[in-house]
Structures are given as C-alpha cells and as structure tokens.
Coordinates of C-alpha atoms in Angstrom, one line a residue:
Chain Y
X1 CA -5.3 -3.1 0.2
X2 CA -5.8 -0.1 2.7
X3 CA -9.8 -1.1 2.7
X4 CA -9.0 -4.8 4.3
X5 CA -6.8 -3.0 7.0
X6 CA -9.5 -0.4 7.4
X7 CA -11.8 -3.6 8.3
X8 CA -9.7 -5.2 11.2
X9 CA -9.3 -2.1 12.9
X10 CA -12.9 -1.3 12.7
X11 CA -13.2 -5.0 14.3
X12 CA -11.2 -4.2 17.0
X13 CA -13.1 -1.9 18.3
X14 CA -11.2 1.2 17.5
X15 CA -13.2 3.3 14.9
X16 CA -17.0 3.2 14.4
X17 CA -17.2 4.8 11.2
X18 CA -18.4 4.1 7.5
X19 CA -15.9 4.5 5.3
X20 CA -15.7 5.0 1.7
X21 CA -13.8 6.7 -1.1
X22 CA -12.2 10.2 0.9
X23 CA -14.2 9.0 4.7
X24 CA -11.3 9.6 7.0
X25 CA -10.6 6.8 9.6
X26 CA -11.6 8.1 13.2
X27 CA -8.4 8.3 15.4
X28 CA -6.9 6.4 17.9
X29 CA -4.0 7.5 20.3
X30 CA -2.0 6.7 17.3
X31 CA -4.2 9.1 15.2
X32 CA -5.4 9.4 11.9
X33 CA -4.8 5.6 9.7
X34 CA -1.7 6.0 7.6
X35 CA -3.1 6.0 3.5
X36 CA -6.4 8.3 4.5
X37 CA -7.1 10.4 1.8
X38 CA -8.3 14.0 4.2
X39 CA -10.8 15.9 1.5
X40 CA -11.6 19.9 2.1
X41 CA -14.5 21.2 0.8
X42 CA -16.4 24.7 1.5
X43 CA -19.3 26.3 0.7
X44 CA -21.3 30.1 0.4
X45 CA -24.5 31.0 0.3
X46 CA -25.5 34.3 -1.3
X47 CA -28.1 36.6 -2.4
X48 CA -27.3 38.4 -6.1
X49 CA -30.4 41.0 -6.7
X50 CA -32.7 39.1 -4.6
X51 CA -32.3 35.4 -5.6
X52 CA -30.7 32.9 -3.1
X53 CA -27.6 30.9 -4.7
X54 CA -24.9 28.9 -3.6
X55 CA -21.7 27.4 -4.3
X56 CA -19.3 24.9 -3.8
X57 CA -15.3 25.5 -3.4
X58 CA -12.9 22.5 -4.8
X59 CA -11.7 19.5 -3.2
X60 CA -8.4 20.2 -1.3
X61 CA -7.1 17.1 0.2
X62 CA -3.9 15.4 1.4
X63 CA -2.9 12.0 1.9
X64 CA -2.3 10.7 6.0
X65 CA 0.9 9.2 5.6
X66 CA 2.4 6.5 8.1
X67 CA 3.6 8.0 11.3
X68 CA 5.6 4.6 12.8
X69 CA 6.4 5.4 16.5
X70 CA 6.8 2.0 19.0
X71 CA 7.1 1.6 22.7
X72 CA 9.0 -1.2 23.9
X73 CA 8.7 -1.2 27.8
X74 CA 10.1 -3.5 30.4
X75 CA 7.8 -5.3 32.6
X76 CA 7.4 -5.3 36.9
X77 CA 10.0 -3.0 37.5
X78 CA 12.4 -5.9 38.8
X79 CA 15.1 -8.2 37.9
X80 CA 14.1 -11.6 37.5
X81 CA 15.3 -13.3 40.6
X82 CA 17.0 -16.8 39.7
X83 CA 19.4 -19.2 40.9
X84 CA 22.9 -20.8 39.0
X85 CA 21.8 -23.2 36.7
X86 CA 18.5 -22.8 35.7
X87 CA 17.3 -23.1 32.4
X88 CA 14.2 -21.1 30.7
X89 CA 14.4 -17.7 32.9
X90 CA 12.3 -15.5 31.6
X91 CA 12.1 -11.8 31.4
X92 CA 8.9 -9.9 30.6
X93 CA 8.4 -6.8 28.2
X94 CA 5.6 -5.1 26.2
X95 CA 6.0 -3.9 23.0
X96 CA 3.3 -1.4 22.1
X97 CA 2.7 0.0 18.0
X98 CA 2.4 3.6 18.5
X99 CA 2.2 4.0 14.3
X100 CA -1.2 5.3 12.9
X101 CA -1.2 1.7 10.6
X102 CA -1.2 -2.4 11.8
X103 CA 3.0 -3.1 11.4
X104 CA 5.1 -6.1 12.1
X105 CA 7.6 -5.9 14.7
X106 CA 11.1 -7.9 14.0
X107 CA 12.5 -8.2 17.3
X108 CA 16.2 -8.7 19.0
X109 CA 16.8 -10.0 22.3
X110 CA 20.2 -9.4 23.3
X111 CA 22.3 -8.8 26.4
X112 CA 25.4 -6.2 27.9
X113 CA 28.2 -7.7 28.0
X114 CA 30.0 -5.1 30.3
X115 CA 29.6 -3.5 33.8
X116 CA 28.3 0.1 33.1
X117 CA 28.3 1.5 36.3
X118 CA 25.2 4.5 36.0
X119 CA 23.2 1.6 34.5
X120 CA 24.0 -1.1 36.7
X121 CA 26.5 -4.0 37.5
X122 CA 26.6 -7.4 35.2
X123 CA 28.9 -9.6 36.2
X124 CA 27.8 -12.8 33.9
X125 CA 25.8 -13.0 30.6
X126 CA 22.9 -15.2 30.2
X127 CA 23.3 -18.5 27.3
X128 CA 20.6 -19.7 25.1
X129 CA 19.0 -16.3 24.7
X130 CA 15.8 -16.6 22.7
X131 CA 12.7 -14.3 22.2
X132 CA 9.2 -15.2 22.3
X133 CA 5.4 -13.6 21.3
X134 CA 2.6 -14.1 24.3
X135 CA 0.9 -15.8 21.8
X136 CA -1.9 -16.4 23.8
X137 CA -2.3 -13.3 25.5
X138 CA -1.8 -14.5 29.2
X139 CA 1.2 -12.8 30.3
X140 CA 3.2 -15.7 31.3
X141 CA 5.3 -17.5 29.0
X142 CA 4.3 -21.2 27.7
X143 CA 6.8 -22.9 26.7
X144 CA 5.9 -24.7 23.0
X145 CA 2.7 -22.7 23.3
X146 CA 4.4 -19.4 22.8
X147 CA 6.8 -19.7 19.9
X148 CA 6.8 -16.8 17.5
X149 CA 9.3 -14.9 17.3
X150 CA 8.1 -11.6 15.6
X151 CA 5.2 -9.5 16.2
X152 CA 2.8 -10.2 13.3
X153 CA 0.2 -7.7 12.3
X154 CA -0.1 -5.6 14.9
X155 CA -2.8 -3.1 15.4
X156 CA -2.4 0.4 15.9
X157 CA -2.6 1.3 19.9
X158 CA -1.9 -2.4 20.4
X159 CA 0.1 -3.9 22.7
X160 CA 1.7 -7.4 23.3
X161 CA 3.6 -9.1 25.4
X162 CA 7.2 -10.2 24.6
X163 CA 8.9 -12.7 26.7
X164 CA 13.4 -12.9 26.9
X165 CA 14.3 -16.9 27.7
X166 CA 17.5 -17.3 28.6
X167 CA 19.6 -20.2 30.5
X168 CA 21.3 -19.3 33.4
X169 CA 25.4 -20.7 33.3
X170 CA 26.3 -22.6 36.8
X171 CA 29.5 -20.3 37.5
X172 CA 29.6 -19.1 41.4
X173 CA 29.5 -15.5 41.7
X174 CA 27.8 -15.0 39.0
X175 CA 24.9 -11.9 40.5
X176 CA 23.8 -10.0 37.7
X177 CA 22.7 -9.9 34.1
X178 CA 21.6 -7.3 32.2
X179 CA 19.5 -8.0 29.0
X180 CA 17.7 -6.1 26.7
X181 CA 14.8 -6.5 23.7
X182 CA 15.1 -4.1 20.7
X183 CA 12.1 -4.4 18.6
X184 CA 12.1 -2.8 15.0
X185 CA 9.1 -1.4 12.9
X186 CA 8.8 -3.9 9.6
X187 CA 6.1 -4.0 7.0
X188 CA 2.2 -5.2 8.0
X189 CA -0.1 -6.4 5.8
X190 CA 0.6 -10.3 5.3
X191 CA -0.5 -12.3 8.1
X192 CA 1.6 -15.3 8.8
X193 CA 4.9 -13.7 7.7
X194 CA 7.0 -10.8 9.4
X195 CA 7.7 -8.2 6.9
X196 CA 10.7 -6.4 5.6
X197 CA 12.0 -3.5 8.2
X198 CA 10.7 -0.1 7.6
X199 CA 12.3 2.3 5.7
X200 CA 12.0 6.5 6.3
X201 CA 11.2 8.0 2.8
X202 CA 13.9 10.1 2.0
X203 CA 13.9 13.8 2.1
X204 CA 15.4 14.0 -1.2
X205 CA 12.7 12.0 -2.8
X206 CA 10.2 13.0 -5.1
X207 CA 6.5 14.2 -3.4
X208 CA 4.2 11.4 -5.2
X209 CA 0.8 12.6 -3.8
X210 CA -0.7 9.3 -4.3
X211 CA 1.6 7.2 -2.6
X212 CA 2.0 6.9 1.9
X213 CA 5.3 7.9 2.7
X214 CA 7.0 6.9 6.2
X215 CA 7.7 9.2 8.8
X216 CA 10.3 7.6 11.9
X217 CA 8.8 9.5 15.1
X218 CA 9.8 7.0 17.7
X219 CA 11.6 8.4 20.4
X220 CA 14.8 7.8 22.3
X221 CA 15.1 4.5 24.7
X222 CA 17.9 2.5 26.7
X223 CA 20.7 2.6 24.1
X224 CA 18.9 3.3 21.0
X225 CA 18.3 6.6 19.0
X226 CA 15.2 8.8 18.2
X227 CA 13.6 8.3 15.1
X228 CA 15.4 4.7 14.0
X229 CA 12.1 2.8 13.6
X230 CA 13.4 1.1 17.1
X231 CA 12.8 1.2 20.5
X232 CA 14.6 -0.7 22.9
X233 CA 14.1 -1.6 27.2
X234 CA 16.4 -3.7 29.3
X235 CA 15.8 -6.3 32.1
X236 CA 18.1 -7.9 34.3
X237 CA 18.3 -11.6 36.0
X238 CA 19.9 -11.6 39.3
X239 CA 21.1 -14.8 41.3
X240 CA 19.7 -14.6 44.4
X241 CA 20.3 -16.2 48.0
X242 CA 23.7 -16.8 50.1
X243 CA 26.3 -19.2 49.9
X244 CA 27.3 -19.6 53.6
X245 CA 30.5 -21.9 54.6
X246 CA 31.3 -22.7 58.2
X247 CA 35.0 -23.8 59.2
X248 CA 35.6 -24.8 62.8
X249 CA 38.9 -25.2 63.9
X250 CA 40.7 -26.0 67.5
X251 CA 43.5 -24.3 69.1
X252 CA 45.6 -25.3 72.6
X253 CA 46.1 -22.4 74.1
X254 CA 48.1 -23.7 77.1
X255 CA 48.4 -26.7 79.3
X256 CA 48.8 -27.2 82.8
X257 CA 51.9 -28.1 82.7
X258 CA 53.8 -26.4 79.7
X259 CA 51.4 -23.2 79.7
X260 CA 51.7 -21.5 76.7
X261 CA 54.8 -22.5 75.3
X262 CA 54.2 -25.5 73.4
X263 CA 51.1 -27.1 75.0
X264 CA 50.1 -30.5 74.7
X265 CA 46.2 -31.7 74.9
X266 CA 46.5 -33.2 78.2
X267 CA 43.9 -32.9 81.1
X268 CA 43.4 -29.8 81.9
X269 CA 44.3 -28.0 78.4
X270 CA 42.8 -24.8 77.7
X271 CA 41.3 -25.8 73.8
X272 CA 39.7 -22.7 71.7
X273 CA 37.7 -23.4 69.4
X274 CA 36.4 -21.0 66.3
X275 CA 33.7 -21.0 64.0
X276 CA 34.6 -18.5 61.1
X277 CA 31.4 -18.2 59.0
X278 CA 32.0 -16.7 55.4
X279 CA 29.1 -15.7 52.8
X280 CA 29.6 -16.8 49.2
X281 CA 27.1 -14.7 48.2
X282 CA 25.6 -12.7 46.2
X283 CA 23.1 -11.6 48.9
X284 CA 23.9 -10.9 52.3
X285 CA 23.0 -13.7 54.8
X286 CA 20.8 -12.0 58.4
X287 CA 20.0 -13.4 61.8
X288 CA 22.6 -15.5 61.6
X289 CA 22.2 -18.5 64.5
X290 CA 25.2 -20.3 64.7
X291 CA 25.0 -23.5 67.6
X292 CA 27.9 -25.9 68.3
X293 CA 27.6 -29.0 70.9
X294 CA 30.8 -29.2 73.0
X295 CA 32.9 -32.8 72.7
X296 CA 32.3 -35.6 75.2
X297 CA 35.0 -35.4 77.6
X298 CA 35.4 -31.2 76.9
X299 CA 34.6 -28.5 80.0
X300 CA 33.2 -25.6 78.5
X301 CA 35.1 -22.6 80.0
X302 CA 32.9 -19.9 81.6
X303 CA 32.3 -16.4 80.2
X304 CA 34.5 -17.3 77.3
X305 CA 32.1 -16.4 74.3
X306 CA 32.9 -14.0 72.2
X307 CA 31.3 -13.0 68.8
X308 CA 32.5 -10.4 65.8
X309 CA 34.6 -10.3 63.1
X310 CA 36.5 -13.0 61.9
X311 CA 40.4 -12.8 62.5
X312 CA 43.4 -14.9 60.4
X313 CA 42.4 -18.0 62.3
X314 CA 43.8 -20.2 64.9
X315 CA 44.2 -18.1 67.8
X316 CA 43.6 -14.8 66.4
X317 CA 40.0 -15.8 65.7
X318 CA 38.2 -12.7 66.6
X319 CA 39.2 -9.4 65.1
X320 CA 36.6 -7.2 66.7
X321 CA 34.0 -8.6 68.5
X322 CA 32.2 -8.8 71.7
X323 CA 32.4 -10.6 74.5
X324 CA 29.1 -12.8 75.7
X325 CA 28.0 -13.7 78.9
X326 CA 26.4 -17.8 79.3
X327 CA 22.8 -16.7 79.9
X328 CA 20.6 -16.1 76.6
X329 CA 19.2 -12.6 78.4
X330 CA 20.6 -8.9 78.8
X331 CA 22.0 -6.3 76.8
X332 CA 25.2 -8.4 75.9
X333 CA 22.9 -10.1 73.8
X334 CA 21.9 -7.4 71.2
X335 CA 25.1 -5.4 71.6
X336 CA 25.7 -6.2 68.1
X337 CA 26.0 -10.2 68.4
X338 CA 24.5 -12.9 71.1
X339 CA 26.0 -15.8 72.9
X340 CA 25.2 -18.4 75.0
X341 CA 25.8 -21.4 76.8
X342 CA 23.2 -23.5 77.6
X343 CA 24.6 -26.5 79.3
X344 CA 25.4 -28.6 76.8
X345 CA 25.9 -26.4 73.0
X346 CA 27.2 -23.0 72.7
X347 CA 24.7 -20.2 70.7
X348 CA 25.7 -17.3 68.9
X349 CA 24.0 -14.8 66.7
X350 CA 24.8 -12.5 64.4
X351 CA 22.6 -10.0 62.5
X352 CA 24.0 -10.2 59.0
X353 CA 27.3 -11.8 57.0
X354 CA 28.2 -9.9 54.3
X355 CA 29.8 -11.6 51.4
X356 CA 32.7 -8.9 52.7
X357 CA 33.6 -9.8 56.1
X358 CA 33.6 -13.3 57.5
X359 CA 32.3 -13.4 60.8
X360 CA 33.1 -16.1 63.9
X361 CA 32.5 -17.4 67.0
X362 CA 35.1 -18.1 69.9
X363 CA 34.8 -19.9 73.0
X364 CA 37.2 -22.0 75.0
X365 CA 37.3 -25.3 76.6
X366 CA 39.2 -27.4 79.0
X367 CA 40.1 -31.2 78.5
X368 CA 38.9 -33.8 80.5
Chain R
X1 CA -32.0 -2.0 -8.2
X2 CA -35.2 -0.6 -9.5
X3 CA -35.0 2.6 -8.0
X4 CA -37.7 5.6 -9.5
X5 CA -36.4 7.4 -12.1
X6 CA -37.0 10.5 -10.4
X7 CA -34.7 9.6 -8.1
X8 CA -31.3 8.3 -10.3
X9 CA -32.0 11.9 -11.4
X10 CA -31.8 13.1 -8.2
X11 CA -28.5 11.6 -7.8
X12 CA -27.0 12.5 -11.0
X13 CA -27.8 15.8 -9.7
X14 CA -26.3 15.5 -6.7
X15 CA -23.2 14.1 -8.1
X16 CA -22.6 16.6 -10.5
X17 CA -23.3 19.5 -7.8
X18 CA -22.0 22.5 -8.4
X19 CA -24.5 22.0 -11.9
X20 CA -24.9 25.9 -12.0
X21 CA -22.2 28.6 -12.4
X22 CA -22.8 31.2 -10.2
X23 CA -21.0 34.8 -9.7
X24 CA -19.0 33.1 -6.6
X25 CA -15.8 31.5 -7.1
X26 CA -14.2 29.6 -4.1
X27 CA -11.2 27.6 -3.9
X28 CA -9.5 25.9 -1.0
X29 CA -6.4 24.9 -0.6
X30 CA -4.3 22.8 2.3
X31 CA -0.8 23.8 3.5
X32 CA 1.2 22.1 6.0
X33 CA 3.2 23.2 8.4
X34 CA 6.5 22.6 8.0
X35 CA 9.6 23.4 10.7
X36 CA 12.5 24.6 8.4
X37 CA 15.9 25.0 10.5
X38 CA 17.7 27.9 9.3
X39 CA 21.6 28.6 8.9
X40 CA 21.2 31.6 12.5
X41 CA 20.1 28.7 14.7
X42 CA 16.5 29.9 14.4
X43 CA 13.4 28.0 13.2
X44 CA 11.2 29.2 10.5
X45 CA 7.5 27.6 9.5
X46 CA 6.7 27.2 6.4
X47 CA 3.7 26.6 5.0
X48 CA 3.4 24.1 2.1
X49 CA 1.2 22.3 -0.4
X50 CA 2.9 18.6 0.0
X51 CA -0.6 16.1 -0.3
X52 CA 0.9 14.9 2.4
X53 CA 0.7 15.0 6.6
X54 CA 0.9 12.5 9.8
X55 CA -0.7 12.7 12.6
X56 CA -0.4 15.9 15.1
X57 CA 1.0 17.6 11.4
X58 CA -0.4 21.3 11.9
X59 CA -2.8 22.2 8.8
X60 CA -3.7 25.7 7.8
X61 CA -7.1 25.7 5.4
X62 CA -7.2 28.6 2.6
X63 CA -10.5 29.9 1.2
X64 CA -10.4 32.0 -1.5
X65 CA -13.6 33.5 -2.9
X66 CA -14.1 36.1 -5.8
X67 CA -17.3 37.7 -7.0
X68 CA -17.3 36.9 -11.1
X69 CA -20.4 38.3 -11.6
X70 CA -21.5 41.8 -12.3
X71 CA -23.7 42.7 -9.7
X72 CA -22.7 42.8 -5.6
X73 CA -23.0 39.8 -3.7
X74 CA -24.8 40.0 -0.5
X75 CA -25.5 38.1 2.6
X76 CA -22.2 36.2 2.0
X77 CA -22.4 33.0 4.4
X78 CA -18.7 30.7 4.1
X79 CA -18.7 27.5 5.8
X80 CA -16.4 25.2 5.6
X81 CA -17.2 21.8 8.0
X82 CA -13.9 20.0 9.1
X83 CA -13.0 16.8 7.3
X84 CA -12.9 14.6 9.3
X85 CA -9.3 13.3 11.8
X86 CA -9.1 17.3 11.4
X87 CA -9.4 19.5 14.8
X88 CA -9.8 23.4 14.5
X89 CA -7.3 24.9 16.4
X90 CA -7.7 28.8 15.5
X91 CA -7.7 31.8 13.1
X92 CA -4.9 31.9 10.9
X93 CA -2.5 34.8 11.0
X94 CA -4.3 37.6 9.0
X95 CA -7.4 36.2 8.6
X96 CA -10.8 37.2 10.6
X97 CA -11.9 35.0 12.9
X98 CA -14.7 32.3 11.7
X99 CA -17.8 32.1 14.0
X100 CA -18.0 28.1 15.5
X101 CA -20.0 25.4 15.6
X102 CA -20.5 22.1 17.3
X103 CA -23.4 20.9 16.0
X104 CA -23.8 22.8 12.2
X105 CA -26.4 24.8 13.7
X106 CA -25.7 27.1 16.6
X107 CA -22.8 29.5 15.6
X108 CA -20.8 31.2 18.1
X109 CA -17.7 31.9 20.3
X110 CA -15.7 29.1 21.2
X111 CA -16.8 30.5 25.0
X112 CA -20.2 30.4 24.2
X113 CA -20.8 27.2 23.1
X114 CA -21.7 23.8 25.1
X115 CA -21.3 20.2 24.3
X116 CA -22.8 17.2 25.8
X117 CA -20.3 14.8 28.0
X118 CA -20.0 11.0 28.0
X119 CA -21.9 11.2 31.4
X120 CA -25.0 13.6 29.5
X121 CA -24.0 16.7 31.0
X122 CA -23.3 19.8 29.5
X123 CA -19.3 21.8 29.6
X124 CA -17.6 24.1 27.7
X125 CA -16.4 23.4 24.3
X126 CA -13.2 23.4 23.4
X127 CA -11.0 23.9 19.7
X128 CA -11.3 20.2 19.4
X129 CA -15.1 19.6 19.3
X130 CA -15.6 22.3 16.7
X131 CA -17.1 20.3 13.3
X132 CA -17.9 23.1 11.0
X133 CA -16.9 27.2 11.1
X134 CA -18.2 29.8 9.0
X135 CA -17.8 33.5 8.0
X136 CA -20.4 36.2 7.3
X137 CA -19.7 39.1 5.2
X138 CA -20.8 42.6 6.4
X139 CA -20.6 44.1 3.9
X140 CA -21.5 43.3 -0.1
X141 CA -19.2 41.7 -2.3
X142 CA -18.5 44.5 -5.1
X143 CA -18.2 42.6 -8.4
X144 CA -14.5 41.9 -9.3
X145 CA -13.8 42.0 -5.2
X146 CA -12.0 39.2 -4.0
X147 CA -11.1 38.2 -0.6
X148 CA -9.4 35.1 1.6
X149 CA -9.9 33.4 5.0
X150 CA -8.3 30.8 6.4
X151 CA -7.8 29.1 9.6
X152 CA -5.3 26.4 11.1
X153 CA -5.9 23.2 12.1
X154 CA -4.5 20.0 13.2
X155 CA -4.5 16.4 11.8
X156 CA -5.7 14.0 14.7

C-alpha cells in the first residue's frame, strides 16, 4: 500500500531514491514519508592478538509516522472587487499539504456573518456559496471545467488552487463580504474519492510499533485552532464604485415688486437655483464636474456661484462653501471647489463626494 | 536466474552476516525525545524507546559494546553510518564526541571538513551533511569491559 504511494511521489519529482524493504524515503519540506521504517545499524573493527575481526550491532529502527500539517493561504492580497448583482464571483486561495504523506483535503467555504471590527467590516453576506478545485491547474476558475469539490490525493509539498463562487444579492449598500475556506486533512490513498477526515491517535492508546500513527502539527490560522487537522484563510468581496444622485431645485428669492416677502416669478425675479449632489456609495466619488445650461428666457446673475457643502435645501442650499468668480482661471478655482460661467452653462467642480456629506452648487438667476 | 553458484553463496553469506561470533558485542538502540510538561510549569525531556517519530522528532542513537571474549580488544574502530532522513546533530550528553564524515572516508572535525555545492565549489560542512561517524578507542578493551556512546540526531 505504502510502496504505490512511494511510486507517485518518486514520479513527481520529489525523491530520487531506490527503495526497498527499511530504504528511507528522501525528504521533502514535509520530511521524511509517513510509514518509513528508519533502520540503525553499527559496526567495529578490532584486532584480538593480532587477527583483524569485525562485528555487526542489531537493527534499531522506528517507524516515520504521519506528521499532517496544511497551509490554506488566501490569494492576491485583495478583496475581490464586484458590483450588486453579479453572479459567479470568485475568490482565490491555495491550499498547500504540509503532511509527510499524499492526503485528501475535505474543504468548507463559508462566510462571517457579523461586523468584527479588528478584522474588518461586512455589511452583506454573499448567496450561492460553493467551492471549487483548479482542476486544471490554471489559476482561474472555469466554470463546468473546474467542479470538484475536495482535494483528492494530494502530494506531500503540493499545492492547489481552491476557488470560493459566490452570488452577489442586488441590495444597495451592500460594501463588504467577508468569506472564508477551511480545508480539513482526510484520508489519501483512493483516487477518485475524498476520504474520511483524519483522526489524531490518541495519547492513551496502545504503542503498536508496526502500525503509522497521526500526529496534528498544523498551526493556528483566521479563526481556527492549532493542531485540529485544519487550517483556515479568509477573503472578502467588496462592491465597488459610486452611486451619485443629482437634485436641482429653484427658489424665488425676491421680485421687483414684492421683494422678499412673498415673491412672484415675474420679470425681473431673482431665481436660485441648487444642485445638491449626494453619493450612494460605497466608494467615494472625485473630481466631481458638475455643468448646468441656464433656461431660455433666464439672466444668469454675476458673481453668484458658490460651491460647498450641501445645506437643508431651498434657500439654505450651501452650508459652507465658497464663493466663485465667472472666469474658469485664479485661485478661486482650486480653493477647495471651482466655478464658472461661461456664457451660456454654469461649471462647478468638486474634488470628492463622500457618501457622508452631500455636496451642491448655487447660483442665481433673473427672469426674463 | 542462472547465477554461479559461487556467487548465491556469496549472498547467503552476506545475508546471514554477522556468520562469526566474535569477542565484541554491540547493540543499538533509538530513543526519542519526548517534551513531558511537569506539575512546576517546567519541561522535562525524556528519552524513550516508542518505534515511533515524525518528522523534525529529535533522536538520540545508543551504542553499546562489551568485550565477551578473554583476551583485550585493540584498535577498536565504531562506526555507525546515519540511516537515512536521519541528520547528526551532536554528541549526546555524556558521551565522547564521534569523529565525522561526509564521504565514509575522511574522518574529522565538523570544522575541518568540506563538501562540494550544487554550483561544484567547495564550503564548510555542516551537522546536516554528516553520513557516517565513528569512534576510536585509545586504549584496549580489557575483557569483561564494557562501554556506551551515543549521539543525537534528528529525523528529517
């Protein structure tokens, strides 16, 4: 049984060695191959009265028994940036067999289903969560090409790629998910079928010299504990881009003949106008350029630009901004926010809207 | 197989090695080292006889050789080659230090020897490229004397 393993590994690449009854395996990272049988022996030379002689000491040996240690590593470093409503995102992992023996690796995608804040916000969990083998050793997943869903025979010191597909639900605000892949040490030796999860041989149990027991000497990872027969990694999708909405609204300010108390849009009203630009998110929208034709029959009032943060509305449409003169040059126009007016539209831009603070854009108007 | 007769008994003999009883008895013997937590907090090693080890397991090798016969023993050469997946770390507490070898011919100090690279030049050994070591006895063996070695080692 151990003799057909022996033969893939040697295959691989791994160990050039003949091997026999007692020939330990030469070592990989991984070391020694689980079920080796180590033999000791020693030897004298002599002289009794003249005459040469030797001898030869016993056999002391021991039997390698399986060391299982795994690696299970996230991928690139960064969360897989997609959008509301996609389906088939896919996050990226390696799962490397540490264990001094070929093992199968049962493996678990699953996902947090709370914010934690030292690991990170997630605000949304992913549907249709599946896990995939890279098959076909590419790196990127194929969908129908890769479709197993355990690690199968694995060789010691070998890795493979593991691939997290999940669906991403269509809810706005939705930003972050956090998902993670545990895989767990199970039984190698049958090809084609993933074996039962490893078991630690128990202190209490009885030494059978003849028989590989299993050390657990995998080490701690996100979530999971040392020596388990586990190792675990997490990813994270994150919905990307800005959801920018732009209400306009106009406001008589005063007429000629009423002035402020009650004006009425006859010639010569004073209209304002305000843009108040709001960010939906998740990201934060920058260089913002915001342009808005003045009506037929309008007379756009000089000088009366101004650019900042958004007020209630109506005529408190700026809370703190800046005011802008009419030509596109001078340092009115990087204090913060631009404006312009160019004959016929009015310019303004912003450097960034935060999904925080609405921003807007005031200028006034008199009727025709 | 026709192989020469001479030969099958050539490897009868071979087999069946050691044929003749000499006045030398040696026996070996394999402990691992095992961390045993103890009731103060502290950490004691013990050494035991389990059959068993895993890879990075530290090994200590016992030799044990008595003179059976009735006359001394002299010129008293011990070598013990590593198996192999076992790297020589050092002496074992107690025990003389073994002269070393890299190549089963040129005994020495671990300092003294040389190995070739991967690129064909020569460095400094080190514990991990030692494949056999070996003690000499000074002075005669009395008959009835008895005496142990040992040294510790590591399971790649």
């Amino acid at each position: 049984m151990y003799n057909r393993r022996f033969k893939s590994i040697l295959l691989s690449g791994l160990a050039i060695t003949t091997f026999g009854a007692g020939a330990a395996q030469a070592a990989g990272a991984s070391g020694t191959v689980a079920g080796t049988q180590v033999n000791n022996t020693a030897s004298v030379t002599y002289t009794v009265g003249g005459n040469a002689g030797s001898a030869n000491s016993n056999q002391s040996s021991f039997l390698v028994d399986k060391k299982v240690n795994l690696t299970v590593a996230e991928v690139g470093g960064q969360a897989t940036q997609t959008s509301l409503g996609a389906t088939n995102q896919v996050t990226t992992f390696t799962v490397t067999n540490n264990t001094n023996s070929i093992q199968d690796f049962r493996l678990i995608a699953d996902q947090q289903n709370l914010s934690i804040p030292i690991i990170g916000v997630d605000n949304f969990d992913v549907t249709n969560e599946r896990v995939f083998v890279d098959s076909n050793g590419n790196g990127v997943y194929d969908a129908g090409v890769d479709t197993k869903t355990y690690i199968d025979e694995l060789a010691p010191d070998a890795t493979v790629t593991v691939f997290i597909v999940a669906d991403i639900p269509n809810t706005p605000g939705n930003n972050f998910a956090i998902v993670s892949l545990t895989a767990v040490a199970a039984d190698g030796g049958t090809s084609g079928s993933l074996g039962a999860d490893l078991v630690a041989t128990p202190l209490t149990q009885v030494d059978d010299p003849t028989k590989v027991d299993i050390v657990f000497a995998d080490g701690v990872s996100y979530g999971d504990l040392a020596r388990n027969g586990q190792n675990r990694a997490g990813d994270a999708y994150q919905i990307s881009g800005t959801t920018l909405n732009v209400l306009k609204t106009a406001t008589l300010i005063s007429d000629p003949v009423d002035g402020i108390i009650a004006p009425k849009a006859i010639p010569g009203a004073i209209v304002q106008y305000c843009m108040r630009v709001s960010n939906a998110g998740p990201n934060t929208a920058t260089s913002l350029n915001l342009t808005d034709a003045l009506p037929a029959n309008m007379t756009y009032v000089p000088g009366s630009i101004v650019v900042g943060t958004a007020g209630v509305g109506g005529a408190n449409c700026i809370l703190l901004g800046t005011s802008e003169d009419d030509d596109a040059t001078g340092a009115d126009e990087t204090d913060l926010y631009g404006g312009s007016w160019d004959g016929t539209t009015v310019r303004a831009m912003m450097p960034q809207v935060t999904t925080l603070v609405p921003m807007a854009v005031q200028f006034q108007a008199t009727v025709n | 197989m026709f192989l020469p007769k001479t030969l099958i008994v050539a490897l009868v003999a071979t087999v069946a090695a050691p044929a003749i009883a000499g006045p030398v008895d040696l026996v070996t013997k394999v402990l691992t080292e095992k961390r045993v937590a103890a009731k103060d907090g502290t950490t004691r090693v013990d050494l035991k006889a389990t059959g068993h080890a895993v890879p990075g397991d530290k090994l200590v090798y016992q030799l044990t050789y008595r003179n059976t016969g009735t006359q001394p023993v002299k010129d008293f050469v011990l070598s013990n080659p590593l198996p192999q997946g076992v790297n020589y770390v050092a002496p074992a507490d107690g025990s003389p230090a073994p002269e070393l070898s890299v190549d089963g011919s040129t005994f020495g100090s671990l300092a003294a020897l040389r190995v070739k690279g991967p690129d064909g030049a020569l460095r400094s050994a080190s514990s991990d490229d030692v494949k056999v070591v070996r003690w000499r006895l000074a002075q005669p063996l009395a008959p009835g004397a008895a005496g142990q070695v040992a040294f510790r080692a590591v399971l790649r």
